[in-house]
Amino acid sequence: MRTKEQSTIEVIASSGIFQIDFFHKTGNSDFDSLIEISRALEKDYGSKAVLSEKTIEKYFNRSGSLPFVARYRGKIIGYIIGIPLEYLNTEPWVRTEENFGMENTIYTYAFIILSDYRKNGYASMLKKVYLSKIEKLKNIDYVSGHVIKGAANRFKGNIEILNTVQNWQGTGKVFEYYRRIL
């Protein structure tokens, strides 16, 4: 039996019962919660969006990753993970991205708040904290990601939709690849 390793976190924002943590190291004591939350992404993003211990290690614990976790009364209710675009070098689409290899873009790998906690401003707060952290990074000029078609039009800031992907990752849905200029 494996010892339960605690996450090494930094509290970034806190307001009463809501808190946002930056995970310096994600301990296996949080793996089950993160995996369970990721299951809510499967409907829109396919089974590849469901985290595993391996993907948590790869995306949460890799040097240069930006994993933020939202908590309500201490319970994890969501997360957002940013990774350097270059981490996706095995994805065919990434090699056509004009900024690939420039080390100036953070790709939003995953973003979720459980449905029971939406409409309370928690998702907005989590995204603001995430973007604020990225804006402070040296040499990072852009944030990008794939979202369901039409979603990027609701984003604030200087957003470009770079392309549209039919049947993204086998989901049967149309997605947009967007870039936010910081």
Backbone as a printed PyTorch tensor [residue, N CA C, xyz], in Angstrom:
tensor([[[  0.8470,  -1.1830,   0.0000],
         [  0.0000,   0.0000,   0.0000],
         [  0.8870,   1.2390,   0.0000]],

        [[  0.5350,   2.1620,  -0.8700],
         [  1.3080,   3.3740,  -1.0260],
         [  0.9390,   4.3930,   0.0480]],

        [[  1.9510,   5.1140,   0.5270],
         [  1.7230,   6.1760,   1.4970],
         [  1.0140,   7.3360,   0.8070]],

        [[  0.0620,   7.9450,   1.5010],
         [ -0.6430,   9.1030,   0.9520],
         [  0.2440,  10.3350,   1.0710]],

        [[  0.7160,  10.7960,  -0.0490],
         [  1.5710,  11.9720,  -0.1100],
         [  0.7050,  13.2150,  -0.2770]],

        [[  0.9150,  14.2100,   0.5580],
         [  0.1550,  15.4510,   0.5010],
         [  0.6890,  16.3550,  -0.6100]],

        [[ -0.1940,  17.1430,  -1.1790],
         [  0.2040,  18.1140,  -2.2000],
         [  0.9430,  19.2740,  -1.5470]],

        [[  1.8770,  19.8250,  -2.2800],
         [  2.5730,  21.0430,  -1.8500],
         [  1.9070,  22.1910,  -2.5800]],

        [[  1.2350,  23.0460,  -1.8170],
         [  0.4290,  24.0950,  -2.4350],
         [  0.8280,  25.4760,  -1.9270]],

        [[  0.3710,  26.4550,  -2.6620],
         [  0.4680,  27.8570,  -2.2600],
         [ -0.9300,  28.4390,  -2.4360]],

        [[ -1.5130,  28.9580,  -1.3740],
         [ -2.8340,  29.5760,  -1.4730],
         [ -2.6550,  30.9080,  -2.2070]],

        [[ -3.3310,  31.0330,  -3.3290],
         [ -3.2160,  32.2230,  -4.1810],
         [ -4.3250,  33.2230,  -3.8780]],

        [[ -5.5150,  32.7160,  -3.6350],
         [ -6.6600,  33.5880,  -3.3520],
         [ -7.5880,  32.8490,  -2.3970]],

        [[ -8.2090,  33.6100,  -1.5040],
         [ -9.1180,  33.0060,  -0.5440],
         [-10.1830,  34.0180,  -0.1580]],

        [[-11.4160,  33.5500,  -0.1150],
         [-12.5270,  34.3930,   0.2870],
         [-13.5300,  33.5180,   1.0340]],

        [[-13.3880,  33.4910,   2.3300],
         [-14.3040,  32.6870,   3.1520],
         [-14.1970,  31.2170,   2.8320]],

        [[-15.2370,  30.6710,   2.2100],
         [-15.3230,  29.2390,   1.9540],
         [-14.7170,  28.8180,   0.6180]],

        [[-14.2550,  29.7810,  -0.1710],
         [-13.6730,  29.4980,  -1.4910],
         [-12.1870,  29.8300,  -1.4860]],

        [[-11.4000,  28.9640,  -2.1220],
         [ -9.9460,  29.1470,  -2.1280],
         [ -9.3690,  28.6470,  -3.4550]],

        [[ -8.3290,  29.3070,  -3.9270],
         [ -7.5940,  28.8660,  -5.1100],
         [ -6.1620,  28.5890,  -4.6980]],

        [[ -5.7100,  27.3860,  -5.0380],
         [ -4.3570,  26.9480,  -4.7130],
         [ -3.5510,  26.7610,  -5.9890]],

        [[ -2.2760,  27.0980,  -5.9070],
         [ -1.3320,  26.7290,  -6.9490],
         [ -0.6320,  25.4750,  -6.4520]],

        [[ -0.6430,  24.4370,  -7.2530],
         [ -0.0180,  23.1690,  -6.8620],
         [  1.4300,  23.1500,  -7.3350]],

        [[  2.3520,  23.2510,  -6.3950],
         [  3.7670,  23.1090,  -6.7280],
         [  4.0660,  21.6370,  -7.0050]],

        [[  3.4400,  20.7630,  -6.2260],
         [  3.5740,  19.3120,  -6.3990],
         [  2.2450,  18.6970,  -5.9950]],

        [[  1.6840,  17.9100,  -6.8850],
         [  0.4210,  17.2610,  -6.5890],
         [  0.6930,  15.9050,  -5.9600]],

        [[  0.2940,  15.7690,  -4.7200],
         [  0.4680,  14.5090,  -4.0070],
         [ -0.6440,  13.5350,  -4.3510]],

        [[ -0.3600,  12.2550,  -4.1980],
         [ -1.3560,  11.2440,  -4.5560],
         [ -2.6100,  11.2990,  -3.6710]],

        [[ -2.5570,  12.0290,  -2.5670],
         [ -3.7510,  12.1780,  -1.7250],
         [ -4.8480,  12.9570,  -2.4520]],

        [[ -4.4870,  13.7170,  -3.4910],
         [ -5.4720,  14.4890,  -4.2680],
         [ -5.8180,  13.8410,  -5.6040]],

        [[ -5.1600,  12.7520,  -5.9530],
         [ -5.3820,  12.1210,  -7.2580],
         [ -6.8430,  11.7230,  -7.4750]],

        [[ -7.4490,  11.0400,  -6.4950],
         [ -8.8200,  10.5560,  -6.6680],
         [ -9.7980,  11.6960,  -6.9280]],

        [[ -9.6600,  12.7980,  -6.1950],
         [-10.5530,  13.9450,  -6.3940],
         [-10.3790,  14.5410,  -7.7870]],

        [[ -9.1400,  14.7030,  -8.2210],
         [ -8.8720,  15.2770,  -9.5430],
         [ -9.3970,  14.3760, -10.6590]],

        [[ -9.1980,  13.0710, -10.5110],
         [ -9.6930,  12.1270, -11.5150],
         [-11.2110,  12.1660, -11.5720]],

        [[-11.8590,  12.1700, -10.4140],
         [-13.3240,  12.1970, -10.3850],
         [-13.8630,  13.4680, -11.0360]],

        [[-13.2810,  14.6110, -10.7420],
         [-13.7200,  15.8750, -11.3470],
         [-13.5350,  15.8300, -12.8590]],

        [[-12.4360,  15.2570, -13.3250],
         [-12.1580,  15.2190, -14.7640],
         [-13.1830,  14.4010, -15.5350]],

        [[-13.8680,  13.4970, -14.8650],
         [-14.8960,  12.6950, -15.5530],
         [-15.9990,  13.5750, -16.1420]],

        [[-16.2200,  14.7400, -15.5580],
         [-17.2350,  15.6620, -16.0780],
         [-16.8220,  16.2490, -17.4360]],

        [[-15.5450,  16.1820, -17.7750],
         [-15.0660,  16.6700, -19.0670],
         [-15.3060,  15.6740, -20.2010]],

        [[-15.5210,  14.4310, -19.8550],
         [-15.6060,  13.3750, -20.8560],
         [-16.7140,  13.6070, -21.8740]],

        [[-17.8530,  14.0940, -21.4420],
         [-18.9930,  14.3020, -22.3470],
         [-18.6200,  15.2160, -23.5120]],

        [[-17.9550,  16.3270, -23.2220],
         [-17.6160,  17.2920, -24.2640],
         [-16.2610,  17.0450, -24.9160]],

        [[-15.3250,  16.4980, -24.1710],
         [-13.9510,  16.4060, -24.6520],
         [-13.4650,  14.9820, -24.9090]],

        [[-14.2740,  14.0030, -24.6140],
         [-13.8890,  12.6280, -24.8660],
         [-13.1070,  12.0140, -23.7220]],

        [[-12.8490,  10.7270, -23.8480],
         [-12.2060,   9.9830, -22.7650],
         [-10.7710,  10.4340, -22.5080]],

        [[-10.1200,  11.0550, -23.4890],
         [ -8.7520,  11.5420, -23.2850],
         [ -8.6940,  12.6450, -22.2300]],

        [[ -9.8130,  13.3010, -21.9620],
         [ -9.8510,  14.3840, -20.9800],
         [ -9.8870,  13.8690, -19.5420]],

        [[-10.2030,  12.5950, -19.3630],
         [-10.2640,  12.0320, -18.0220],
         [ -8.8340,  11.7960, -17.5450]],

        [[ -8.5180,  12.3850, -16.4100],
         [ -7.1780,  12.2500, -15.8540],
         [ -6.9240,  10.8370, -15.3440]],

        [[ -5.6670,  10.5000, -15.2990],
         [ -5.2060,   9.2580, -14.6850],
         [ -4.0130,   9.6370, -13.8110]],

        [[ -3.5230,   8.6990, -13.0490],
         [ -2.3280,   8.9970, -12.2500],
         [ -1.1870,   9.4390, -13.1640]],

        [[ -1.0860,   8.8040, -14.3100],
         [ -0.0160,   9.1270, -15.2690],
         [ -0.1700,  10.5560, -15.8110]],

        [[ -1.3860,  10.9360, -16.1930],
         [ -1.5650,  12.2890, -16.7360],
         [ -1.4630,  13.3590, -15.6520]],

        [[ -1.8280,  13.0210, -14.4300],
         [ -1.6300,  13.9830, -13.3370],
         [ -0.1450,  14.2410, -13.1600]],

        [[  0.6300,  13.1740, -13.1420],
         [  2.0840,  13.3420, -13.0350],
         [  2.6160,  14.1570, -14.2060]],

        [[  2.1170,  13.8800, -15.3970],
         [  2.6070,  14.5390, -16.6150],
         [  2.2440,  16.0200, -16.6740]],

        [[  1.0040,  16.3580, -16.3160],
         [  0.5540,  17.7400, -16.4950],
         [  0.5450,  18.5710, -15.2170]],

        [[  0.2770,  17.9700, -14.0810],
         [  0.2850,  18.7200, -12.8340],
         [  1.6920,  18.8500, -12.2610]],

        [[  2.4870,  17.8120, -12.3910],
         [  3.7750,  17.7790, -11.6980],
         [  4.9830,  18.0400, -12.5880]],

        [[  4.7760,  18.3260, -13.8210],
         [  5.8960,  18.5960, -14.7240],
         [  6.3880,  20.0230, -14.5210]],

        [[  7.6780,  20.1950, -14.4960],
         [  8.2730,  21.5250, -14.3530],
         [  7.7570,  22.4400, -15.4660]],

        [[  7.3240,  23.6130, -15.1060],
         [  6.7890,  24.5640, -16.0790],
         [  5.2830,  24.5430, -16.2040]],

        [[  4.6260,  23.5120, -15.6390],
         [  3.1620,  23.4560, -15.6670],
         [  2.5850,  24.4540, -14.6810]],

        [[  1.3650,  24.8850, -14.9600],
         [  0.6760,  25.8500, -14.1060],
         [ -0.6730,  25.2700, -13.6620]],

        [[ -0.6710,  24.3940, -12.6550],
         [ -1.9240,  23.8110, -12.1720],
         [ -2.5160,  24.6100, -11.0030]],

        [[ -3.7300,  25.0700, -11.1870],
         [ -4.4580,  25.7770, -10.1420],
         [ -5.6950,  24.9630,  -9.8010]],

        [[ -6.0100,  24.8940,  -8.5210],
         [ -7.1400,  24.1090,  -8.0430],
         [ -8.0700,  25.0110,  -7.2410]],

        [[ -9.3700,  24.8730,  -7.4960],
         [-10.3880,  25.6080,  -6.7430],
         [-10.9550,  24.6930,  -5.6700]],

        [[-11.1230,  25.2640,  -4.4730],
         [-11.6990,  24.5060,  -3.3550],
         [-12.9010,  25.2640,  -2.7780]],

        [[-13.8860,  24.5000,  -2.3920],
         [-15.0490,  25.0220,  -1.6880],
         [-15.1380,  24.2460,  -0.3820]],

        [[-15.0230,  24.9780,   0.7250],
         [-15.0050,  24.3460,   2.0530],
         [-13.9500,  23.2360,   2.1250]],

        [[-12.8290,  23.4480,   1.4700],
         [-11.7120,  22.5010,   1.4880],
         [-11.7820,  21.4010,   0.4520]],

        [[-12.9350,  21.2160,  -0.1750],
         [-13.1280,  20.1690,  -1.1820],
         [-12.7300,  20.7090,  -2.5560]],

        [[-11.9690,  19.9360,  -3.3090],
         [-11.6090,  20.3430,  -4.6630],
         [-12.8520,  20.3030,  -5.5390]],

        [[-13.1500,  21.4390,  -6.2030],
         [-14.3340,  21.5330,  -7.0620],
         [-13.9780,  21.8400,  -8.5110]],

        [[-12.7030,  22.0740,  -8.7730],
         [-12.3120,  22.3610, -10.1460],
         [-10.8320,  22.6350, -10.2600]],

        [[-10.3980,  22.7800, -11.4960],
         [ -8.9900,  23.0710, -11.7460],
         [ -8.8070,  23.6600, -13.1340]],

        [[ -7.6720,  24.2760, -13.3240],
         [ -7.2290,  24.7480, -14.6320],
         [ -5.7350,  24.4560, -14.7040]],

        [[ -5.3200,  23.9220, -15.8450],
         [ -3.9220,  23.5570, -16.0280],
         [ -3.4020,  24.2300, -17.2880]],

        [[ -2.3330,  24.9620, -17.1400],
         [ -1.6440,  25.5330, -18.2890],
         [ -0.3020,  24.8550, -18.4550]],

        [[  0.0550,  24.6050, -19.7000],
         [  1.3450,  23.9810, -19.9920],
         [  1.9880,  24.7110, -21.1630]],

        [[  3.3000,  24.7490, -21.1950],
         [  3.9520,  25.3240, -22.3780],
         [  3.5150,  24.5500, -23.6290]],

        [[  3.2480,  25.2790, -24.6830],
         [  2.8050,  24.6810, -25.9400],
         [  3.7360,  23.5510, -26.3860]],

        [[  4.9980,  23.7050, -26.1270],
         [  5.9970,  22.7200, -26.5540],
         [  5.8250,  21.3530, -25.8870]],

        [[  5.1080,  21.2760, -24.7600],
         [  4.8540,  19.9960, -24.1010],
         [  3.9860,  19.0840, -24.9740]],

        [[  3.3010,  19.6710, -25.9480],
         [  2.3800,  18.9130, -26.7970],
         [  3.0260,  18.5220, -28.1260]],

        [[  4.3340,  18.3860, -28.1310],
         [  5.0700,  18.1650, -29.3700],
         [  4.7070,  16.8710, -30.1010]],

        [[  3.9920,  15.9580, -29.4730],
         [  3.5760,  14.7410, -30.1690],
         [  2.2240,  14.9060, -30.8660]],

        [[  1.5620,  16.0210, -30.6400],
         [  0.2660,  16.2870, -31.2790],
         [  0.5050,  16.8640, -32.6800]],

        [[ -0.0580,  16.2720, -33.7130],
         [  0.1880,  16.7580, -35.0750],
         [ -0.1940,  18.2260, -35.2890]],

        [[ -1.2870,  18.6860, -34.6840],
         [ -1.7540,  20.0550, -34.8980],
         [ -0.7700,  21.0920, -34.3590]],

        [[ -0.0360,  20.7480, -33.3020],
         [  0.7980,  21.7460, -32.6380],
         [  1.9650,  22.2010, -33.5190]],

        [[  2.4220,  21.3220, -34.3880],
         [  3.5580,  21.6860, -35.2420],
         [  3.2050,  22.7270, -36.2900]],

        [[  1.8860,  22.9390, -36.5260],
         [  1.4720,  23.9870, -37.4640],
         [  1.2160,  25.3170, -36.7550]],

        [[  1.2800,  25.3230, -35.4440],
         [  1.0790,  26.5500, -34.6480],
         [  2.3090,  27.4360, -34.8370]],

        [[  2.1000,  28.6530, -35.2910],
         [  3.2340,  29.5380, -35.6020],
         [  4.1330,  29.8320, -34.4030]],

        [[  3.6010,  29.6910, -33.2010],
         [  4.4060,  29.9580, -32.0130],
         [  5.0810,  28.7170, -31.4370]],

        [[  4.8420,  27.5600, -32.0390],
         [  5.4780,  26.3450, -31.5480],
         [  6.9970,  26.4770, -31.6750]],

        [[  7.6830,  26.2140, -30.5790],
         [  9.1410,  26.3400, -30.5500],
         [  9.6280,  27.7090, -30.1100]],

        [[  8.7170,  28.6680, -29.9860],
         [  9.0840,  30.0310, -29.5830],
         [  9.1000,  30.1770, -28.0540]],

        [[  8.4990,  29.2100, -27.3640],
         [  8.4070,  29.2150, -25.9030],
         [  7.7580,  30.4880, -25.3570]],

        [[  6.7140,  30.9440, -26.0670],
         [  6.0170,  32.1570, -25.6680],
         [  4.5160,  31.9590, -25.4600]],

        [[  4.0750,  30.6820, -25.4570],
         [  2.6440,  30.3870, -25.3750],
         [  2.3680,  29.3340, -24.3090]],

        [[  1.3700,  29.6220, -23.4810],
         [  0.8610,  28.6320, -22.5180],
         [ -0.4500,  28.0980, -23.0810]],

        [[ -0.5340,  26.7960, -23.1900],
         [ -1.7250,  26.1200, -23.6860],
         [ -2.5880,  25.7210, -22.4900]],

        [[ -3.8550,  26.0650, -22.5300],
         [ -4.7770,  25.6770, -21.4660],
         [ -5.2130,  24.2440, -21.7430]],

        [[ -4.6080,  23.3380, -21.0110],
         [ -4.8290,  21.9100, -21.2260],
         [ -6.2140,  21.4780, -20.7440]],

        [[ -6.6450,  21.9740, -19.6020],
         [ -7.9480,  21.6010, -19.0610],
         [ -8.4460,  22.6910, -18.1170]],

        [[ -9.7650,  22.8920, -18.1140],
         [-10.3980,  23.8740, -17.2360],
         [-11.7880,  23.3650, -16.9050]],

        [[-12.0510,  23.1850, -15.6100],
         [-13.3650,  22.6910, -15.1970],
         [-13.7060,  23.1680, -13.7880]],

        [[-14.9720,  23.4870, -13.6240],
         [-15.5930,  23.6790, -12.3050],
         [-16.8120,  22.7620, -12.3100]],

        [[-16.9690,  21.9620, -11.2790],
         [-18.1210,  21.0570, -11.2170],
         [-19.4250,  21.8440, -11.3610]],

        [[-20.3950,  21.2380, -12.0210],
         [-21.6520,  21.9300, -12.3460],
         [-22.3760,  22.4730, -11.1210]],

        [[-22.3040,  21.7990,  -9.9840],
         [-22.9750,  22.2790,  -8.7680],
         [-22.3950,  23.5940,  -8.2520]],

        [[-21.2060,  23.9720,  -8.7240],
         [-20.5280,  25.1720,  -8.2230],
         [-20.4080,  26.2650,  -9.2900]],

        [[-21.0870,  26.0780, -10.4020],
         [-21.0850,  27.1030, -11.4470],
         [-22.1070,  28.1810, -11.1160]],

        [[-21.9980,  29.2750, -11.7670],
         [-22.9020,  30.4300, -11.6000],
         [-22.6740,  31.1590, -10.2860]],

        [[-21.5530,  30.8800,  -9.6070],
         [-21.2140,  31.5730,  -8.3630],
         [-19.9890,  32.4570,  -8.5220]],

        [[-19.4420,  32.5200,  -9.7290],
         [-18.2450,  33.3050,  -9.9830],
         [-16.9540,  32.5570,  -9.7220]],

        [[-17.0310,  31.2920,  -9.3100],
         [-15.8250,  30.5290,  -8.9970],
         [-14.9710,  30.2780, -10.2400]],

        [[-15.6230,  29.9420, -11.3490],
         [-14.8740,  29.7030, -12.5960],
         [-14.1890,  30.9810, -13.0520]],

        [[-14.8900,  32.1010, -12.9670],
         [-14.2900,  33.3860, -13.3700],
         [-13.0940,  33.7370, -12.5020]],

        [[-13.2270,  33.5150, -11.2110],
         [-12.1220,  33.8110, -10.2990],
         [-10.9210,  32.9110, -10.6050]],

        [[-11.1780,  31.6380, -10.8310],
         [-10.0980,  30.7070, -11.1420],
         [ -9.3850,  31.1210, -12.4300]],

        [[-10.1410,  31.4890, -13.4380],
         [ -9.5240,  31.8920, -14.7120],
         [ -8.7510,  33.2000, -14.5570]],

        [[ -9.2740,  34.1310, -13.7810],
         [ -8.5590,  35.4010, -13.5580],
         [ -7.2230,  35.1750, -12.8610]],

        [[ -7.2180,  34.3250, -11.8590],
         [ -5.9820,  34.0200, -11.1360],
         [ -4.9820,  33.3690, -12.0870]],

        [[ -5.4520,  32.4340, -12.8780],
         [ -4.6240,  31.7260, -13.8600],
         [ -3.9920,  32.7120, -14.8530]],

        [[ -4.8180,  33.5660, -15.4380],
         [ -4.3040,  34.5330, -16.4170],
         [ -3.3570,  35.5370, -15.7730]],

        [[ -3.6620,  35.9400, -14.5560],
         [ -2.7940,  36.8810, -13.8520],
         [ -1.4110,  36.2820, -13.6380]],

        [[ -1.3720,  35.0160, -13.2580],
         [ -0.0860,  34.3340, -13.0560],
         [  0.7010,  34.2620, -14.3640]],

        [[  0.0180,  33.9400, -15.4460],
         [  0.6820,  33.8270, -16.7440],
         [  1.2110,  35.1800, -17.2140]],

        [[  0.4320,  36.2250, -17.0010],
         [  0.8650,  37.5640, -17.4200],
         [  2.1620,  37.9910, -16.7320]],

        [[  2.4340,  37.4310, -15.5710],
         [  3.6460,  37.7830, -14.8280],
         [  4.8730,  36.9840, -15.2720]],

        [[  4.6580,  35.9690, -16.0940],
         [  5.7730,  35.1480, -16.5460],
         [  6.5700,  35.8700, -17.6290]],

        [[  7.8700,  35.7710, -17.5410],
         [  8.7290,  36.3740, -18.5610],
         [  8.5850,  35.5950, -19.8600]],

        [[  8.6030,  36.3040, -20.9550],
         [  8.6190,  35.7280, -22.3070],
         [  7.3240,  35.0430, -22.7350]],

        [[  6.2700,  35.0930, -21.9350],
         [  4.9940,  34.5050, -22.3470],
         [  4.1040,  35.6300, -22.8780]],

        [[  3.7280,  35.5050, -24.1370],
         [  2.9280,  36.5220, -24.8140],
         [  1.5040,  36.0760, -25.1090]],

        [[  1.2640,  34.7480, -25.0460],
         [ -0.0300,  34.2130, -25.4610],
         [ -0.5040,  33.0920, -24.5490]],

        [[ -1.8330,  32.9420, -24.5090],
         [ -2.4910,  31.7830, -23.9190],
         [ -3.3600,  31.2200, -25.0300]],

        [[ -3.3210,  29.9020, -25.2040],
         [ -4.1310,  29.2970, -26.2580],
         [ -4.8690,  28.0840, -25.7030]],

        [[ -5.7290,  27.5180, -26.5380],
         [ -6.4550,  26.3180, -26.1450],
         [ -7.5090,  25.9540, -27.1590]],

        [[ -8.0980,  24.8120, -26.9690],
         [ -9.2150,  24.3490, -27.7910],
         [-10.4910,  24.4370, -26.9540]],

        [[-11.5230,  25.0070, -27.5340],
         [-12.8200,  25.1200, -26.8730],
         [-13.9250,  24.8060, -27.8780]],

        [[-15.0820,  24.4300, -27.3700],
         [-16.2340,  24.1720, -28.2370],
         [-16.5380,  25.4370, -29.0440]],

        [[-16.8610,  25.2230, -30.3190],
         [-17.1130,  26.3450, -31.2290],
         [-18.0830,  27.3550, -30.6130]],

        [[-17.6980,  28.6070, -30.6620],
         [-18.4980,  29.7000, -30.1310],
         [-18.0800,  30.1430, -28.7410]],

        [[-17.4040,  29.2820, -27.9900],
         [-17.0200,  29.6110, -26.6140],
         [-16.0110,  30.7550, -26.5690]],

        [[-15.0680,  30.7820, -27.4900],
         [-14.0270,  31.8210, -27.4730],
         [-14.6020,  33.2120, -27.7010]],

        [[-15.7480,  33.3030, -28.3510],
         [-16.3910,  34.6130, -28.5790],
         [-16.8430,  35.2590, -27.2790]],

        [[-16.9990,  34.4670, -26.2300],
         [-17.4400,  34.9990, -24.9320],
         [-16.2730,  35.4030, -24.0420]],

        [[-15.0480,  35.0890, -24.4610],
         [-13.8710,  35.4250, -23.6610],
         [-13.6030,  36.9180, -23.7280]],

        [[-13.0810,  37.4410, -22.6370],
         [-12.6750,  38.8430, -22.5930],
         [-11.2200,  38.9330, -23.0120]],

        [[-10.8450,  40.0780, -23.5270],
         [ -9.4600,  40.2800, -23.9210],
         [ -9.2830,  40.2060, -25.4210]],

        [[ -8.0570,  40.2100, -25.8430],
         [ -7.6980,  40.2050, -27.2510],
         [ -7.5800,  38.7490, -27.7200]],

        [[ -8.6710,  38.2300, -28.2900],
         [ -8.7800,  36.8230, -28.6610],
         [ -8.7870,  36.6820, -30.1790]],

        [[ -8.0040,  35.7400, -30.6720],
         [ -8.0130,  35.3820, -32.0830],
         [ -8.4470,  33.9260, -32.1830]],

        [[ -9.3310,  33.6300, -33.1230],
         [ -9.6680,  32.2450, -33.4100],
         [ -8.8150,  31.8580, -34.6050]],

        [[ -7.8990,  30.9070, -34.3860],
         [ -6.9130,  30.5630, -35.4080],
         [ -7.4010,  29.5030, -36.3860]],

        [[ -8.1930,  28.5560, -35.8950],
         [ -8.7760,  27.5770, -36.8100],
         [ -9.9220,  26.8400, -36.1400]],

        [[-10.6300,  26.1160, -36.9620],
         [-11.7530,  25.3070, -36.5060],
         [-11.4260,  23.8550, -36.8210]],

        [[-11.7380,  22.9810, -35.8890],
         [-11.4290,  21.5640, -36.0490],
         [-12.7290,  20.7710, -35.9770]],

        [[-13.0470,  20.0840, -37.0490],
         [-14.2170,  19.2090, -37.0730],
         [-13.8730,  17.9390, -36.2940]],

        [[-14.7980,  17.4120, -35.5460],
         [-14.6070,  16.1440, -34.8410],
         [-13.3080,  16.1350, -34.0320]],

        [[-13.1280,  17.1690, -33.2140],
         [-11.8950,  17.3100, -32.4340],
         [-11.7030,  16.1210, -31.4920]],

        [[-10.5480,  15.5030, -31.5430],
         [-10.1550,  14.3650, -30.7010],
         [-11.2070,  13.2510, -30.7180]],

        [[-11.9270,  13.1220, -31.8340],
         [-12.9220,  12.0640, -31.9540],
         [-14.2080,  12.3100, -31.1870]],

        [[-14.4460,  13.5550, -30.7670],
         [-15.6380,  13.8630, -29.9720],
         [-16.9010,  14.0060, -30.8120]],

        [[-16.7370,  14.1760, -32.1410],
         [-17.8940,  14.4380, -33.0010],
         [-18.3440,  15.8790, -32.9320]],

        [[-17.5910,  16.7300, -32.2340],
         [-17.9490,  18.1340, -32.0490],
         [-16.9350,  19.0440, -32.7270]],

        [[-17.4240,  20.2340, -33.0590],
         [-16.5600,  21.2350, -33.6870],
         [-15.9230,  22.0780, -32.5870]],

        [[-14.6090,  22.2010, -32.6510],
         [-13.8490,  22.9820, -31.6890],
         [-13.0900,  24.0910, -32.4010]],

        [[-12.7720,  25.1260, -31.6450],
         [-11.9490,  26.2260, -32.1470],
         [-10.6350,  26.2140, -31.3900]],

        [[ -9.5880,  26.5480, -32.1180],
         [ -8.2990,  26.7700, -31.4790],
         [ -8.1500,  28.2810, -31.3900]],

        [[ -8.0340,  28.7930, -30.1670],
         [ -7.9520,  30.2280, -29.9660],
         [ -6.5910,  30.6120, -29.3830]],

        [[ -6.3010,  31.8810, -29.5320],
         [ -5.1020,  32.4520, -28.9090],
         [ -5.5120,  33.7820, -28.2840]],

        [[ -5.1190,  33.9560, -27.0310],
         [ -5.3320,  35.2110, -26.3130],
         [ -3.9960,  35.9350, -26.2870]],

        [[ -3.9820,  37.1710, -26.7440],
         [ -2.7860,  37.9780, -26.6930],
         [ -2.7650,  38.6560, -25.3280]],

        [[ -1.6720,  38.4640, -24.5990],
         [ -1.5760,  39.0430, -23.2530],
         [ -1.1270,  40.5000, -23.3010]]])
